[in-house]
Coordinates of C-alpha atoms in Angstrom, one line a residue:
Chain A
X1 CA -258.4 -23.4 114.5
X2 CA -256.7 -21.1 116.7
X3 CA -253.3 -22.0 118.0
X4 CA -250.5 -21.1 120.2
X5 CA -248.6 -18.2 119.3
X6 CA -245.9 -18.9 121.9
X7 CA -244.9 -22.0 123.5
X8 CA -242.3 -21.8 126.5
X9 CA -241.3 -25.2 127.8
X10 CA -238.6 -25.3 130.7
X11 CA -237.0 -22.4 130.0
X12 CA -233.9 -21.3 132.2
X13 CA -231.8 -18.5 131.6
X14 CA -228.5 -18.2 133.9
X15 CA -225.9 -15.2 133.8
X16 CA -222.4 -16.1 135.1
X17 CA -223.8 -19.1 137.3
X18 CA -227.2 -17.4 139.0
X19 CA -230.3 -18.6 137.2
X20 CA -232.2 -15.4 136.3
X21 CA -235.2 -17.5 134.6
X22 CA -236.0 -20.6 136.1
X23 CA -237.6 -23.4 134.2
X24 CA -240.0 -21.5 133.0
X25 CA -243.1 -22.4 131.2
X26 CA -246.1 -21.2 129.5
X27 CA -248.2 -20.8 126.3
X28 CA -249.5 -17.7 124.6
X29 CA -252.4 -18.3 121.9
X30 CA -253.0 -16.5 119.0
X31 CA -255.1 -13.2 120.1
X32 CA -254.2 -13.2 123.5
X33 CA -253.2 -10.0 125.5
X34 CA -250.8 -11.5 128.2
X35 CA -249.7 -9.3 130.7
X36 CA -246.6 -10.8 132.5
X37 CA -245.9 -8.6 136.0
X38 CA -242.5 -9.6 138.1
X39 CA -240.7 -7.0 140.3
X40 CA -237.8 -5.7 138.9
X41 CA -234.7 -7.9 138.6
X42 CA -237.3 -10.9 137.9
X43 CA -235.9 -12.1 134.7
X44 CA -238.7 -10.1 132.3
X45 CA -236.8 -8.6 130.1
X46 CA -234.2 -12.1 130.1
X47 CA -237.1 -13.8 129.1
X48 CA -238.0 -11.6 126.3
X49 CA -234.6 -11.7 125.2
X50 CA -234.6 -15.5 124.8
X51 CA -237.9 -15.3 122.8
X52 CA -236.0 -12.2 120.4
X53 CA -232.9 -15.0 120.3
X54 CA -230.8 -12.6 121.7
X55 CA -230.0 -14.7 124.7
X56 CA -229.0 -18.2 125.0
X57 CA -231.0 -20.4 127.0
X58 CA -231.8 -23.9 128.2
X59 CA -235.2 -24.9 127.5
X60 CA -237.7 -24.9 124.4
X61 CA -238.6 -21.5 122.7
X62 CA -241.4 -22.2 119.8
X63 CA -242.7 -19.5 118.0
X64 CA -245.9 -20.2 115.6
X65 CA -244.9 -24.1 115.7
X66 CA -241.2 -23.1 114.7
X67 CA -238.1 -23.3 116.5
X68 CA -234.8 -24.9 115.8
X69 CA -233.5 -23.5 112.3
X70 CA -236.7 -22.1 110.9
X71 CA -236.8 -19.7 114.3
X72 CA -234.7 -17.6 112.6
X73 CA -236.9 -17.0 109.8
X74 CA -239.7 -16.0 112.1
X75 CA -238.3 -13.9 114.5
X76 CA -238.6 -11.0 111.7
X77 CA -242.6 -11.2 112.3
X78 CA -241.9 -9.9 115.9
X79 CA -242.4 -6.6 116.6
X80 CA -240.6 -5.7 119.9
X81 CA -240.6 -2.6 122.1
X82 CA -237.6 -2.6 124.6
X83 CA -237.9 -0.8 128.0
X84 CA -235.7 1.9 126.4
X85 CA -233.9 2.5 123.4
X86 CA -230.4 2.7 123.5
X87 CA -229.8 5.2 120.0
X88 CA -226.9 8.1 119.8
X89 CA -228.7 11.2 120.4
X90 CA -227.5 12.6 117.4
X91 CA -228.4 10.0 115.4
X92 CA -230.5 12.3 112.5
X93 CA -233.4 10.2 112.1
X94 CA -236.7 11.6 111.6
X95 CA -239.6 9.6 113.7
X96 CA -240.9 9.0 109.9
X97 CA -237.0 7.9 109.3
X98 CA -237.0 5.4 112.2
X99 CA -240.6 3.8 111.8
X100 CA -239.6 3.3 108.1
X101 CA -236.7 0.7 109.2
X102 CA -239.3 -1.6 110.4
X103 CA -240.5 -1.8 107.4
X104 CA -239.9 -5.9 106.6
X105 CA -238.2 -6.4 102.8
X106 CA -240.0 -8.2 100.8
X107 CA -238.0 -11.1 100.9
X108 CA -238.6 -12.0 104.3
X109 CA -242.2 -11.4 104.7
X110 CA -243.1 -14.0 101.9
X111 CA -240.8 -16.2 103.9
X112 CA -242.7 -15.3 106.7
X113 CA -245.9 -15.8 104.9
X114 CA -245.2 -18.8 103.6
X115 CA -244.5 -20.0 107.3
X116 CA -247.5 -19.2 108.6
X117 CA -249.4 -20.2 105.7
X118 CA -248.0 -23.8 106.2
X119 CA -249.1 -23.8 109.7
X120 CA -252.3 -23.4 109.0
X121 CA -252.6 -20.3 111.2
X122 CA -254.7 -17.1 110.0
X123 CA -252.7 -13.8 109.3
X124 CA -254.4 -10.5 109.8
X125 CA -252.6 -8.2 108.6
X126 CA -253.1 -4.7 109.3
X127 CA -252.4 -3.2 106.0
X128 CA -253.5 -4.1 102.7
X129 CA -250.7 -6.3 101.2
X130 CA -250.1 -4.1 98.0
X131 CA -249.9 -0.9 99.7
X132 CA -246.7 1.4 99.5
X133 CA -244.1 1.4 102.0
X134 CA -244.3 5.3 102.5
X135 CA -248.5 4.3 102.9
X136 CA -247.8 2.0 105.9
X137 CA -245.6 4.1 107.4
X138 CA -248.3 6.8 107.6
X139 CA -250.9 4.4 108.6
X140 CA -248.5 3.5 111.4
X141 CA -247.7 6.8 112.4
X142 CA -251.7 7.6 112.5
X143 CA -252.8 4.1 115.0
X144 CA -250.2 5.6 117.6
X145 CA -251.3 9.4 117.3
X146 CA -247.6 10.4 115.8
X147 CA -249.0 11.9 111.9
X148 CA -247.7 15.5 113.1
X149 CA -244.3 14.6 114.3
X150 CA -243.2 12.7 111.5
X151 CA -240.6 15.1 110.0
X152 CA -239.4 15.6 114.0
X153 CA -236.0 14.0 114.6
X154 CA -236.5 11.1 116.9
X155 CA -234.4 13.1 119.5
X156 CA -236.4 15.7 120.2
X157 CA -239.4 13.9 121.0
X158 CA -240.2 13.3 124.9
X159 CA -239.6 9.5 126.4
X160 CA -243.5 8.9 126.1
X161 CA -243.4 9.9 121.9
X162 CA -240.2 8.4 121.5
X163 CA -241.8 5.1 122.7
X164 CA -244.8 5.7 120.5
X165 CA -242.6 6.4 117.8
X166 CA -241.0 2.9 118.4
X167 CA -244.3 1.3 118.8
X168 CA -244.8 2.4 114.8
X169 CA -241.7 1.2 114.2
X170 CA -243.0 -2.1 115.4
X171 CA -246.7 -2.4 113.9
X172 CA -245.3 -1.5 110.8
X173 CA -243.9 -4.9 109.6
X174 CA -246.9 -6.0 110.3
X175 CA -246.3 -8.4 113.1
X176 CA -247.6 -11.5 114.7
X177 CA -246.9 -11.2 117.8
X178 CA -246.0 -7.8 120.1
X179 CA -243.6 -8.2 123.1
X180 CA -243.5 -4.6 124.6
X181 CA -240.6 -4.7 128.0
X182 CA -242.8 -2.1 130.1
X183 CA -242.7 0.1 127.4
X184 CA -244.2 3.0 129.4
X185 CA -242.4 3.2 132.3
X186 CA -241.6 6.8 133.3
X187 CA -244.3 8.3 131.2
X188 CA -246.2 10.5 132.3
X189 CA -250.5 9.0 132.8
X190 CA -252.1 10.9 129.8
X191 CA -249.5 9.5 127.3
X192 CA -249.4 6.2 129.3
X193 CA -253.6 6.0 128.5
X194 CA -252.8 6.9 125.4
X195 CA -250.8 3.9 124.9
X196 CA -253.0 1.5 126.6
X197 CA -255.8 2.7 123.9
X198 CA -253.5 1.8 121.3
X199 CA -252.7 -1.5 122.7
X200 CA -256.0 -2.3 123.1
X201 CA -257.0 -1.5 119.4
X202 CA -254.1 -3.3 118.3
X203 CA -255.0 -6.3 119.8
X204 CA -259.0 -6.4 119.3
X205 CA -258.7 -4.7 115.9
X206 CA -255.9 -6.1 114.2
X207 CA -256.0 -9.2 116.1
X208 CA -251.7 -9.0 116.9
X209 CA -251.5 -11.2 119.6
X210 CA -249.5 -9.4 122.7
X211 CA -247.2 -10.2 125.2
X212 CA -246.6 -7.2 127.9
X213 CA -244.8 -7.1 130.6
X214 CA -245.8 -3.9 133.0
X215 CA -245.9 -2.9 136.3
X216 CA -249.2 -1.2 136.1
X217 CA -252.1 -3.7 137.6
X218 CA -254.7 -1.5 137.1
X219 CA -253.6 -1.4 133.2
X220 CA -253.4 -5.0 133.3
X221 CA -256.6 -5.8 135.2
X222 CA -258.1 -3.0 132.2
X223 CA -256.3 -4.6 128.9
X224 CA -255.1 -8.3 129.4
X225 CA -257.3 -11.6 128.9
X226 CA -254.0 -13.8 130.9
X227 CA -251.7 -12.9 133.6
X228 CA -248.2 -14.3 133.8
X229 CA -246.1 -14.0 137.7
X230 CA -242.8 -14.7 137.3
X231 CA -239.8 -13.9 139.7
X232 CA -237.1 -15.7 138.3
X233 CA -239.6 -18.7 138.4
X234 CA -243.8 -18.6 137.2
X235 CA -245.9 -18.6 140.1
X236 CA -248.9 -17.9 137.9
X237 CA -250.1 -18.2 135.0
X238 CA -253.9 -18.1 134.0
X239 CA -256.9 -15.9 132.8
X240 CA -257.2 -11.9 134.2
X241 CA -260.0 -12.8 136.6
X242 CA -258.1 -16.0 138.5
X243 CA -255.6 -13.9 138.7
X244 CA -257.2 -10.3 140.6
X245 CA -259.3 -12.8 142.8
X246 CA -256.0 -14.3 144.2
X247 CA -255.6 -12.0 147.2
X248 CA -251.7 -13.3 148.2
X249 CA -250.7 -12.9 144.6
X250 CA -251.8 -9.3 144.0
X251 CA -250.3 -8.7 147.6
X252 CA -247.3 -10.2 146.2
X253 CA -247.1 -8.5 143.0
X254 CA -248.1 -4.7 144.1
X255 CA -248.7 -3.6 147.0
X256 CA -249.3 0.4 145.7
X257 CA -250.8 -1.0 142.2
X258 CA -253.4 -3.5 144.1
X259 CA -254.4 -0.7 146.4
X260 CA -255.0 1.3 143.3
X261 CA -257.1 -1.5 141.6
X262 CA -259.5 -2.5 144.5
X263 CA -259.9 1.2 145.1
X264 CA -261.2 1.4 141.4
X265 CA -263.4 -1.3 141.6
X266 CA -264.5 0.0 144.9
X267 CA -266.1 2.9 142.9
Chain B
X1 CA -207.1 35.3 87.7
X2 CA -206.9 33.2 84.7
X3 CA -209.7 30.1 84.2
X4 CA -207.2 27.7 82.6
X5 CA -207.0 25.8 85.8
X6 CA -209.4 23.0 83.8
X7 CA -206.9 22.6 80.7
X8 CA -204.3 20.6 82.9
X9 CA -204.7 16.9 83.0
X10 CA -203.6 16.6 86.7
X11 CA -205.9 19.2 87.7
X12 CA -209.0 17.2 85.5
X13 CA -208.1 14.1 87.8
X14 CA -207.7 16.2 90.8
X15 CA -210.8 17.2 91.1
X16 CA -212.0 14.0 89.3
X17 CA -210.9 12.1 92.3
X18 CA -211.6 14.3 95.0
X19 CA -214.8 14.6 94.2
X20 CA -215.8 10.9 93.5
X21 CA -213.6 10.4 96.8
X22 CA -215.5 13.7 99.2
X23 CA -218.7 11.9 98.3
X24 CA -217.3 8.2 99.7
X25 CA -215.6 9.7 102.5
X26 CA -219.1 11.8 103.7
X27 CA -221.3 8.7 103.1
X28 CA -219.1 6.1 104.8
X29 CA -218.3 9.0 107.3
X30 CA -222.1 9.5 108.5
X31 CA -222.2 5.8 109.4
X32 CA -218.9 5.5 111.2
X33 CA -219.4 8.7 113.1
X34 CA -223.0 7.6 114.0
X35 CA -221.7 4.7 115.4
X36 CA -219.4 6.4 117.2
X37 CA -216.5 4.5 115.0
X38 CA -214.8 8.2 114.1
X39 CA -211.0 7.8 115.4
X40 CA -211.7 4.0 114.0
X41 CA -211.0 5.2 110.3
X42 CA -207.8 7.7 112.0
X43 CA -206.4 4.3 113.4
X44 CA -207.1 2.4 109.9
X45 CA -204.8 5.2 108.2
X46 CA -202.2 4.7 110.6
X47 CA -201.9 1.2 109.6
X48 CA -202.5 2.2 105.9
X49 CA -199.3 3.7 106.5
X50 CA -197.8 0.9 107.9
X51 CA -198.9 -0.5 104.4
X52 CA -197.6 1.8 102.6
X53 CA -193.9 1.7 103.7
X54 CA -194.1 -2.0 103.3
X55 CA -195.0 -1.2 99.6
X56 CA -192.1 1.0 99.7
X57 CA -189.9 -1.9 101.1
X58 CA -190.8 -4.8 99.2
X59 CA -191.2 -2.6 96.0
X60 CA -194.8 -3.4 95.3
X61 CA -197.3 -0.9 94.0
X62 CA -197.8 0.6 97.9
X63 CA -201.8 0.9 97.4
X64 CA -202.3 -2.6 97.1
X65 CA -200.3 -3.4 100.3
X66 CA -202.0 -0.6 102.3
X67 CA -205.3 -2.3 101.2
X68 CA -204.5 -5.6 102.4
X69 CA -203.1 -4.4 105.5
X70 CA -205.6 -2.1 106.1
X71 CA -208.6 -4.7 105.3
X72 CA -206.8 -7.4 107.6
X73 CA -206.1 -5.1 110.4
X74 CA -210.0 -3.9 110.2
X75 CA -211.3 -7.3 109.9
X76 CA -209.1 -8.6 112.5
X77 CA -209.8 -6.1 115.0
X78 CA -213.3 -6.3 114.7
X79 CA -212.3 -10.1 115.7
X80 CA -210.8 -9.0 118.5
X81 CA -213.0 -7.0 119.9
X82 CA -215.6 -9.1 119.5
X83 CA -214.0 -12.5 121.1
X84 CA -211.4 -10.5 123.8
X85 CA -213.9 -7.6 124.9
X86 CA -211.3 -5.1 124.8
X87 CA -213.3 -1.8 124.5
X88 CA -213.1 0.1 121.6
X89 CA -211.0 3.0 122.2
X90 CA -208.2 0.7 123.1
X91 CA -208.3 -1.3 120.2
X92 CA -208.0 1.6 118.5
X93 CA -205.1 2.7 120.7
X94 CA -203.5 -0.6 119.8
X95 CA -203.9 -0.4 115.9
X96 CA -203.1 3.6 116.0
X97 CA -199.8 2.6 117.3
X98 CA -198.7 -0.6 115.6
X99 CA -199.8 0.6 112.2
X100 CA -197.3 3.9 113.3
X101 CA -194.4 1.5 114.4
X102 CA -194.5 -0.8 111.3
X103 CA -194.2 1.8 109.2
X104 CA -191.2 3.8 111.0
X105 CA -189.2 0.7 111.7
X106 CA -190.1 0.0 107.5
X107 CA -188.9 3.4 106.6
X108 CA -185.7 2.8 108.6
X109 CA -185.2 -0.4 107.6
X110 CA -184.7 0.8 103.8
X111 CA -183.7 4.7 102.5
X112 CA -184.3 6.7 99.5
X113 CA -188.2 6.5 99.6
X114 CA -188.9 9.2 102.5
X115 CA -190.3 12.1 99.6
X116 CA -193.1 9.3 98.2
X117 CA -194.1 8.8 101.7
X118 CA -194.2 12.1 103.0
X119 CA -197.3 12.5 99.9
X120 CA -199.0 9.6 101.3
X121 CA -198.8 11.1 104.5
X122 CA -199.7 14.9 103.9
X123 CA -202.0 14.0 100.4
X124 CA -200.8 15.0 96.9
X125 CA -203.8 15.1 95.2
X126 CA -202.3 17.5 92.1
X127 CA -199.7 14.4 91.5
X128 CA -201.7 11.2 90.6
X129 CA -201.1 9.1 88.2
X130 CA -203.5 7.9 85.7
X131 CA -203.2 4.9 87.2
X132 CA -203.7 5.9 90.8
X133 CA -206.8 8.0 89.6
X134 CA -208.5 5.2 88.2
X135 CA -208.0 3.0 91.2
X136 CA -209.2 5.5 93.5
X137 CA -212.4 6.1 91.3
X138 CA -212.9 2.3 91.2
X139 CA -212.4 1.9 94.5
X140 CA -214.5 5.1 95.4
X141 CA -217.4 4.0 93.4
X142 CA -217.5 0.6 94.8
X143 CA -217.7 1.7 98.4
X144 CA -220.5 4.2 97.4
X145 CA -222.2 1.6 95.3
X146 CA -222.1 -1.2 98.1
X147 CA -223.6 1.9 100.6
X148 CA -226.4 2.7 98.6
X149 CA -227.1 -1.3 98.0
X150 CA -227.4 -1.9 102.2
X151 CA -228.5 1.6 103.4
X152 CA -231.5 0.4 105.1
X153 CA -230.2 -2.9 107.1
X154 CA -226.9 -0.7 107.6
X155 CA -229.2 2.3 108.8
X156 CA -230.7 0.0 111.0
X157 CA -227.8 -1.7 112.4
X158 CA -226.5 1.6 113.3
X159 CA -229.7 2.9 114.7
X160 CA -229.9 0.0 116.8
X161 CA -227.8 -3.5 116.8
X162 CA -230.3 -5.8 118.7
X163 CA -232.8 -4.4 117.0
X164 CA -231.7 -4.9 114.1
X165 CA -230.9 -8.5 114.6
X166 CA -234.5 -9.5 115.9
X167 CA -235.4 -7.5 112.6
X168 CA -233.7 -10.7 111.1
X169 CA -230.5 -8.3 109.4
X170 CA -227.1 -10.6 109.4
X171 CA -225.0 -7.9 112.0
X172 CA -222.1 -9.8 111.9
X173 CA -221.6 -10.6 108.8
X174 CA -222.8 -6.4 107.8
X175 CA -220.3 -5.6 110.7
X176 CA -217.7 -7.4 108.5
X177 CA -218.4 -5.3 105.5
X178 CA -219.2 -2.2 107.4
X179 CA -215.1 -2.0 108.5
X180 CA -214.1 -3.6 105.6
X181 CA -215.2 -0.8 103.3
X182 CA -214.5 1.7 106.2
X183 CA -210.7 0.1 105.3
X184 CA -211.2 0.6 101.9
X185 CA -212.4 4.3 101.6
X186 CA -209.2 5.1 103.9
X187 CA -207.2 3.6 100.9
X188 CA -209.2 6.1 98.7
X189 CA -208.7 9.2 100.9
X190 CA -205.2 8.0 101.3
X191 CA -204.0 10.8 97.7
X192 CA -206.2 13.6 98.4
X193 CA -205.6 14.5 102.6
X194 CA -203.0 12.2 103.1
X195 CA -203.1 9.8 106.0
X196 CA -202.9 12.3 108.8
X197 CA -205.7 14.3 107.8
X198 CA -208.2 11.6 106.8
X199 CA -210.2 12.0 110.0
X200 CA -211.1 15.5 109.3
X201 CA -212.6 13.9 105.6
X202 CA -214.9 11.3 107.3
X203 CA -215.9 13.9 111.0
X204 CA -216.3 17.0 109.9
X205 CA -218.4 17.0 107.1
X206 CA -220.8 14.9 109.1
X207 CA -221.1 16.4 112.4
X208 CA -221.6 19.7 110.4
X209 CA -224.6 18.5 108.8
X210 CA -226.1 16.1 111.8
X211 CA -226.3 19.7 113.4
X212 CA -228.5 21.1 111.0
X213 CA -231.4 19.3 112.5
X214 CA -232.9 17.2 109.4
X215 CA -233.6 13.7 108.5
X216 CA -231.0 11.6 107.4
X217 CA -231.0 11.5 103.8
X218 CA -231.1 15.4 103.6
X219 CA -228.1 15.1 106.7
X220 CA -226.2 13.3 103.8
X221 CA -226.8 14.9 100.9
X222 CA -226.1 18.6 103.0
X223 CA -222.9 16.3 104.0
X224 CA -221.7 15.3 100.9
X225 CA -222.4 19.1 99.4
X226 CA -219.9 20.5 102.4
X227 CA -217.6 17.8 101.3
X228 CA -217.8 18.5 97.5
X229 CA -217.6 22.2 98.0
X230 CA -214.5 22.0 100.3
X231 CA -212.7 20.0 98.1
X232 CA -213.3 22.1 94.4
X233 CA -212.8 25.5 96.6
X234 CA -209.4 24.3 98.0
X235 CA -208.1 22.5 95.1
X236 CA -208.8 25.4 93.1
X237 CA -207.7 28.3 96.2
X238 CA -204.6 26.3 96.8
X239 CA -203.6 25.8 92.8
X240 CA -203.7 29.9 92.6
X241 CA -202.0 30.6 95.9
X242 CA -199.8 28.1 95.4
X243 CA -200.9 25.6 99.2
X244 CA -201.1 22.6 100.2
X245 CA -204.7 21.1 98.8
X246 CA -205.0 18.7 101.6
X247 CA -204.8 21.3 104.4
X248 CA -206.6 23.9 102.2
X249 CA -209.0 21.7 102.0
X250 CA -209.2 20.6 106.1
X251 CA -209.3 24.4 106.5
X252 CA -212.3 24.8 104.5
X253 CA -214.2 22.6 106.2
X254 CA -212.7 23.5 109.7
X255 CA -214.4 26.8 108.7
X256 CA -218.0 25.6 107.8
X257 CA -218.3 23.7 110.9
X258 CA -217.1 26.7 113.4
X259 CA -219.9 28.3 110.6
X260 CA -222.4 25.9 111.5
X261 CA -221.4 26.2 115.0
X262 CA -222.0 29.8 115.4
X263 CA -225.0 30.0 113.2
X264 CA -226.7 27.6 115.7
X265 CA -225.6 29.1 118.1
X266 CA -227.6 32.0 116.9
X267 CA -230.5 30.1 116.5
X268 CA -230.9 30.1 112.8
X269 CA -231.1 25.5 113.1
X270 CA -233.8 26.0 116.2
X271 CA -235.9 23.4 115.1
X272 CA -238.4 24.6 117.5
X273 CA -238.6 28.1 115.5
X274 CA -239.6 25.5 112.4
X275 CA -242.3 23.6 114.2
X276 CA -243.9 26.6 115.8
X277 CA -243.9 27.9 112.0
X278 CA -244.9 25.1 110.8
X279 CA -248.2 24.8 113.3
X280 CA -249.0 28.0 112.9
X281 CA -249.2 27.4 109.0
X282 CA -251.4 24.8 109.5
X283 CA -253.5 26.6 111.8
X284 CA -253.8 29.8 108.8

């Protein structure tokens, strides 16, 4: 029995008074791809921040079934991918260095077994459980196209590798659930397709249920099985295809980016 | 030249101590310099001072009331910080200066003591007591100890806080800790550079080696090497031309950063040069 991955009930997210996320409500089941799109300034990355529990909020946040005190003890499963990484540029981290601290101890993920286990819900995991550290790492480093650079300090990698490299960092705890914050903004489209490759094996391969916010329909339209409008409040929320036959809500949502997609289809 | 330098007892625990104490410094160093904490562990001496003259005054055994103070002051401000939002370098201007002022109005407050303090201030490494060296060494090895135990949630945490938190690490509470043992290995620095040159302990070896271009347990240990070496050469230099270790010391490492400096300069850290060389070997 499948079940929801991500529950969202009348969330609302205010800073100093103005509501940036409005009571705000949806459900993300285990294997979905949801692709949430929002201008900017719609409350996407507030959102995400709630789910992380780096926010307060008003509202219910349930991850795998668990919120209240046991939220804590999930939140490790959840590999996120901020819009950017705020790290000193010095910092003298090798990509190798940084995907390693993703690595989960040992403590926690038979914590975070033992959750899921008790909920009943099936964990695929990407890795063989007894594997080495240093053997997930590579593995890692291989599904986003990163084996070469891994004795690169994380510095001198371009925006586009640097988010790969974080990506890694990510998948390797093995997670449940993705959230990626327009993790490819301002790359350039060959490592932007690369990425969406990536995502898409993720997902259909190792089953990791995804939530991805972007501003990239034609991506979307591509990847995602659900769509998710918010600005400030959901306007939709639904499968891919109720979604691109709503004329007014692609209008809405991206002008450039629509005319990109029906010219696609047009071919 | 004669060797005999080894046959002295003071010179055994000299560079005992400075050694156990260059590879603290450098490893708690790293992290505060990475986290952009550097003039944090300068402000932390300052009130180590201010603990120290109140040793002075009250006539208790000066380290242990520079560690309190210290720890409190670290802890505290870390409070602060956190619940006011001043900004860092402030709160660092605040504790630079009040640590400073308790201690002069201390030393004014009471005579006789002003030849003990000047060694706190400017290091006198060649005069510890047996008693001094083991508590540095036990204090020295604790802080490296408790580093090696959480270098991977501390890594993280100074890679990246949120991160680090969604990653389910306790930042607070490792915050805590973090200054808390940044407190501490001021204490232990305290003998060998003195207050005023503790800085130079915990910066320079580090953002020698975080130019060198590597990964960050080879950016340690090339840290903790320039550390070591500075601290045998300029014991030993200034024993035989009769200087101050501390500055000596300083000096020496002063001198393989401007090194560093120019050798990048010159390109001989281009890590591009190493890639391209790398590739091609993989190509033959």
């Amino acid at each position: 029995m499948s079940m929801n991955a991500l529950d969202v009930e009348n969330v609302s997210v205010s800073h100093n008074g103005i509501l940036a996320v409005n009571k705000i409500s949806f459900s993300v089941q285990e294997g979905d791809l949801l692709g949430i799109v929002g201008p900017n300034g719609a409350g996407k990355t507030t959102l995400f921040r709630a789910i992380l529990g780096l926010q307060n909020y008003q509202g219910r946040i349930k991850l795998f079934g668990y919120e209240g005190n046991q939220y804590a003890s999930i939140l490790p499963m959840i590999g996120y991918v901020p819009q950017k990484v705020n790290f000193e540029p010095n910092f003298p981290a090798t990509v190798y260095d940084v995907v390693a601290m993703g690595i989960l101890s040992k403590k926690k993920l038979v914590k975070g077994a033992a959750l899921i286990q008790s909920c009943g819900c099936c964990w695929n995991r990407i890795f063989v459980s007894s594997s080495k550290d240093s053997e997930k790492i590579e593995e890692a480093l291989k599904i986003v196209g990163l084996e070469s650079f891994k004795d690169r300090r994380i510095s001198e990698l371009s925006g586009g590798e640097q988010q790969r490299a974080f990506i890694a960092k990510a998948l390797v705890k093995e997670p449940l659930l993705l959230i990626l914050d327009e993790p490819v903004t301002g790359v350039d489209m060959e490592v932007q397709n690369k990425f969406y490759s990536v995502l898409r094996k993720i997902n259909k391969e190792n089953k990791i249920t995804i939530v991805w916010s972007s501003h990239d329909l034609t991506a979307i339209s591509d990847l995602a099985n659900r769509v998710a409008c918010m600005n400030r409040e959901l306007f939709f929320h639904g499968e891919k295809e109720e979604f691109f036959a709503n004329k007014d809500l692609l209008k809405t949502y991206s002008e450039s980016a629509m005319q990109l997609h029906m010219h696609k289809h047009d071919m | 030249m004669n060797f005999d330098i080894l046959s002295y007892g003071f010179m055994q625990r000299a560079l005992l101590t400075g050694i156990v104490v260059a590879i603290c410094c450098s490893i708690m160093g790293l992290f505060l310099v990475l986290k952009r904490y550097s003039l944090f562990g300068d402000a932390l001496s300052h009130t180590a001072f201010g603990g120290i003259a109140l040793g002075f005054f009250l006539n208790i055994y000066p380290i242990w009331t520079a560690t309190v103070v210290c720890v409190a002051t670290a802890l505290g401000i870390t409070k602060l910080r956190k619940s006011t939002k001043i900004s860092g370098d402030a709160a660092i201007a605040v504790l630079f200066s009040a640590g400073l002022a308790m201690g002069v109005l201390l030393v004014s407050a009471s005579h006789g003591f002003t030849i003990d303090l000047f060694s706190f201030l400017f290091g006198s490494i060649l005069l510890t007591s047996i008693q001094d060296t083991l508590l540095i060494l036990a204090i020295s090895c604790g802080v490296i100890i408790t580093l090696i135990v959480i270098r991977k949630p501390l890594i993280h945490f100074t890679f990246d806080e949120e991160q680090a938190k969604v990653h389910g690490i306790p930042i607070e509470k490792l915050n805590y800790l973090f200054v808390a043992l940044a407190a501490v290995t001021v204490i232990a620095t305290m003998r060998l550079v003195g207050i005023l040159l503790i800085s130079a302990l915990i910066v320079l070896p580090n953002i020698t080696s975080i130019m060198m271009g590597k990964g960050f347990k080879r950016t340690i240990i090339i840290s903790i090497s320039i550390s070591v070496i500075a601290v045998i050469a300029g014991i030993t230099t200034s024993y035989y031309f009769n200087l101050a270790p501390s500055g000596t010391i300083v000096m020496l490492m002063v001198a393989m950063f401007v090194g560093t400096l120019i050798a990048k300069r010159a390109g001989l850290f281009s890590t591009k040069t190493l890639t391209n060389e790398s590739n091609l070997s993989t190509v033959h």
